[in-house]
XYZ file of N, CA, C and O in Angstrom:
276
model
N 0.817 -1.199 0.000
C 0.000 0.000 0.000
C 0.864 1.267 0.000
O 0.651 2.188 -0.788
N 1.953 1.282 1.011
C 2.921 2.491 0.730
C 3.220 2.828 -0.625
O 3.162 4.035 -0.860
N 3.537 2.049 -1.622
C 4.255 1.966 -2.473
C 2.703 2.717 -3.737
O 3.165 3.382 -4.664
N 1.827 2.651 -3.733
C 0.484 3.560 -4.365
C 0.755 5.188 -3.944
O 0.808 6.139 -4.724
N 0.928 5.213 -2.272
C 0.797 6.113 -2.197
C 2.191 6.991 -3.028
O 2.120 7.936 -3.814
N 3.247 6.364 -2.575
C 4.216 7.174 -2.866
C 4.860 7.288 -4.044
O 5.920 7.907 -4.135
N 4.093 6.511 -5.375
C 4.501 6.178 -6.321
C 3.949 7.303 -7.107
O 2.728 7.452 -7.156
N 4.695 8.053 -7.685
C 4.616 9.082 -8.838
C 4.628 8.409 -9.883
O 5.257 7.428 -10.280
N 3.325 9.504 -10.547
C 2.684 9.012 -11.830
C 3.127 9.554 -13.271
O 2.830 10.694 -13.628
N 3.784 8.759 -13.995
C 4.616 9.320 -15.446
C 3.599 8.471 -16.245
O 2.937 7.474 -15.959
N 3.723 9.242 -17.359
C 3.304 9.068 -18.818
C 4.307 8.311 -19.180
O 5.425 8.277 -18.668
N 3.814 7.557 -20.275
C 4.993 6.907 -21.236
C 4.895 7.703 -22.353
O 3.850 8.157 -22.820
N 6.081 7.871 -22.794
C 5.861 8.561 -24.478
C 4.951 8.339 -25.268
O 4.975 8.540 -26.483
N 4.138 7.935 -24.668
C 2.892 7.981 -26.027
C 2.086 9.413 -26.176
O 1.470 10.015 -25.296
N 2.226 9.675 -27.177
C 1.206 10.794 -27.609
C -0.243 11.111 -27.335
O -1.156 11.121 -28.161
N -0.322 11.415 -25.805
C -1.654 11.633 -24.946
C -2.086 12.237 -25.463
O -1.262 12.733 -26.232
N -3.468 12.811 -25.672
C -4.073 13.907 -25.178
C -4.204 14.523 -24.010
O -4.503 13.815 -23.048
N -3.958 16.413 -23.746
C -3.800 16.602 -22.564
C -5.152 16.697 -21.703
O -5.427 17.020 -20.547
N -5.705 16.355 -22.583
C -7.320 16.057 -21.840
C -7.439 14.605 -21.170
O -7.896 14.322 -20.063
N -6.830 13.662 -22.276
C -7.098 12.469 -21.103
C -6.076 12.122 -19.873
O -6.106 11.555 -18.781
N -5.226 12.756 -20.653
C -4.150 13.270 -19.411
C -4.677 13.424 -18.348
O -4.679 12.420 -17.635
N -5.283 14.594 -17.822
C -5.994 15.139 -16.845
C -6.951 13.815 -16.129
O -6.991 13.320 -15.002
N -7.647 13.563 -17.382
C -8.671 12.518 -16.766
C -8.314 11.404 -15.491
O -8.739 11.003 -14.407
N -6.877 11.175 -16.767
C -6.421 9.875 -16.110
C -5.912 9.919 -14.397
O -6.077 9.245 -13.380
N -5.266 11.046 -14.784
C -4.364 12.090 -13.793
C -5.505 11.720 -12.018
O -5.222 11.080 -11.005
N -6.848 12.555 -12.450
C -7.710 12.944 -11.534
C -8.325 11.521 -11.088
O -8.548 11.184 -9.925
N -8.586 10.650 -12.410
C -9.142 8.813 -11.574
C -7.950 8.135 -10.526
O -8.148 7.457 -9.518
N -6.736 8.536 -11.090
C -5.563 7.523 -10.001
C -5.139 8.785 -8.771
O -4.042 8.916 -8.228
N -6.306 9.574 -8.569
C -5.972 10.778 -7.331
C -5.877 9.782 -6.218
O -6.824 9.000 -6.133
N -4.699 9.643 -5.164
C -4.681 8.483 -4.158
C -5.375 9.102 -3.167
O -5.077 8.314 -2.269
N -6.201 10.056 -2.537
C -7.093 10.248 -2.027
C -8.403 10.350 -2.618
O -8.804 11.225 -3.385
N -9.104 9.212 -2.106
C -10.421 8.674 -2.400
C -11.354 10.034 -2.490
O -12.034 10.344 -3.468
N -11.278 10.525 -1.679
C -12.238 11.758 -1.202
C -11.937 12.856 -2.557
O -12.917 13.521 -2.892
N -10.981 13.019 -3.138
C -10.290 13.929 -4.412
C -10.643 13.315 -5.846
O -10.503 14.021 -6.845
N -11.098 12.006 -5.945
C -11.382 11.334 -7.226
C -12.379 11.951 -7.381
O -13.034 12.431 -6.456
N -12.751 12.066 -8.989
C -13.954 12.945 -9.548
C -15.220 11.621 -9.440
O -14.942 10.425 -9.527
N -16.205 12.012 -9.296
C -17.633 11.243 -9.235
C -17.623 10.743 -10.551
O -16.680 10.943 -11.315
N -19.149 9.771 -11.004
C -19.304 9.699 -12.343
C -19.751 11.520 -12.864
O -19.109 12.009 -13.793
N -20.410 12.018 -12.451
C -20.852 13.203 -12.897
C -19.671 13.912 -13.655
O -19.395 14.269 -14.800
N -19.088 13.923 -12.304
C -17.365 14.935 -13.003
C -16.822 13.940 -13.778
O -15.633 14.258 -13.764
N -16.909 12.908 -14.468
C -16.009 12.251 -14.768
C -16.925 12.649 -16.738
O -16.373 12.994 -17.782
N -18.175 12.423 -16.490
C -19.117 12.505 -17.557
C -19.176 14.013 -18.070
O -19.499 14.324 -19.216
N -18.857 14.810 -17.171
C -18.477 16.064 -18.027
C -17.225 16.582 -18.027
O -17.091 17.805 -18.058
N -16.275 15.852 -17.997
C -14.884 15.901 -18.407
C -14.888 16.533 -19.765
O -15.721 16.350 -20.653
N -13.561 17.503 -19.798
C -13.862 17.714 -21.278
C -13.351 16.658 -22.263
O -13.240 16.914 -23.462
N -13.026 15.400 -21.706
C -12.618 14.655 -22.461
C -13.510 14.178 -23.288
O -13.209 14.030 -24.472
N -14.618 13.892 -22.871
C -15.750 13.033 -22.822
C -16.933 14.350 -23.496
O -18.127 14.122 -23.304
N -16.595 15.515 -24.168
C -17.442 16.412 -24.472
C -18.348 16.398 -25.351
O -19.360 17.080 -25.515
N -17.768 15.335 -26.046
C -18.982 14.689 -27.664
C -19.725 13.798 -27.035
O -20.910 13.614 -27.313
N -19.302 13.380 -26.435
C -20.437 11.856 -25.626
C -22.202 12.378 -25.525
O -22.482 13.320 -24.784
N -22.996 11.865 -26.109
C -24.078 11.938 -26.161
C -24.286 10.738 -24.855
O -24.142 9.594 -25.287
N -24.565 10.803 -23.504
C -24.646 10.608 -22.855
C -26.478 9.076 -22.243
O -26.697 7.947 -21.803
N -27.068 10.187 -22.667
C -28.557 9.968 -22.651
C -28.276 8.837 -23.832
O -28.009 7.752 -23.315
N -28.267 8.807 -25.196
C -28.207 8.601 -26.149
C -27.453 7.169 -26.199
O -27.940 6.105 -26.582
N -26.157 7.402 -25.724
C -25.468 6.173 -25.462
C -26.129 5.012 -24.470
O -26.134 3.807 -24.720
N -26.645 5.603 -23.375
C -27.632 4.844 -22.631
C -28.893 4.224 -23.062
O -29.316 3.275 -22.403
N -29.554 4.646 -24.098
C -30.885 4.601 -24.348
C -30.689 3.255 -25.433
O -29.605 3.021 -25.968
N -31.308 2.836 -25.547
C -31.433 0.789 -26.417
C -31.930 1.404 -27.912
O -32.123 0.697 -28.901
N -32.075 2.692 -27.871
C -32.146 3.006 -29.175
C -30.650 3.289 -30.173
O -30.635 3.282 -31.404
N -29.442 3.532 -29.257
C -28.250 3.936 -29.740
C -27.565 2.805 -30.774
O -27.222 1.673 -30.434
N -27.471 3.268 -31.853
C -26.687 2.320 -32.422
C -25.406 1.253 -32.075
O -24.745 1.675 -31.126
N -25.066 0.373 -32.453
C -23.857 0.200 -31.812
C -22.827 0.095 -32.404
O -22.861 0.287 -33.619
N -21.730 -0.197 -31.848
C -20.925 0.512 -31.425
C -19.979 -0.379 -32.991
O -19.831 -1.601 -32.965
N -19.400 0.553 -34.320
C -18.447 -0.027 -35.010
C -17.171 0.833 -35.069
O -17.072 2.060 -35.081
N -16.300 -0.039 -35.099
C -15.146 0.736 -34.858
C -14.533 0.726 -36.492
O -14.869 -0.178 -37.257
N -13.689 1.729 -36.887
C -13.021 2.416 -38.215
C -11.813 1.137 -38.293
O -11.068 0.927 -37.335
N -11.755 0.457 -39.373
C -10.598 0.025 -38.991
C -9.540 0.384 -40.299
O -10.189 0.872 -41.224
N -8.572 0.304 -40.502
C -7.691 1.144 -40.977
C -6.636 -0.304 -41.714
O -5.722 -0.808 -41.061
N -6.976 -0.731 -43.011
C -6.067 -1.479 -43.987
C -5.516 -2.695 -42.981
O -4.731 -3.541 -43.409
């Protein structure tokens, strides 16, 4: 358990976004009480296109992903 707390959090060279950056940043906050809710987490600006309602609702299409050659 020491070793969470005291363990500083690096990126690997991968080409983040500094938005999910943040995100990620604020979910591994080691005080419980400092982690964002679902609310804050759902209006992240990461998450700003997310049709929310929409994604929830059994009417939403699903889900195909682009795939690339």
């Amino acid at each position: 358990a020491w070793r969470i707390k005291s363990f500083r959090l690096h990126f690997l060279p991968f080409d983040l976004l500094d938005d999910i950056k943040d995100l990620i940043s604020q979910l591994l906050q080691r005080d419980p009480e400092k982690r964002p809710g679902i609310k804050q987490v759902k209006t992240h600006k990461f998450f700003e296109n997310i049709d929310w309602e929409n994604l929830l609702s059994k009417d939403a299409a699903p889900f195909k992903p682009i795939l690339q050659n």
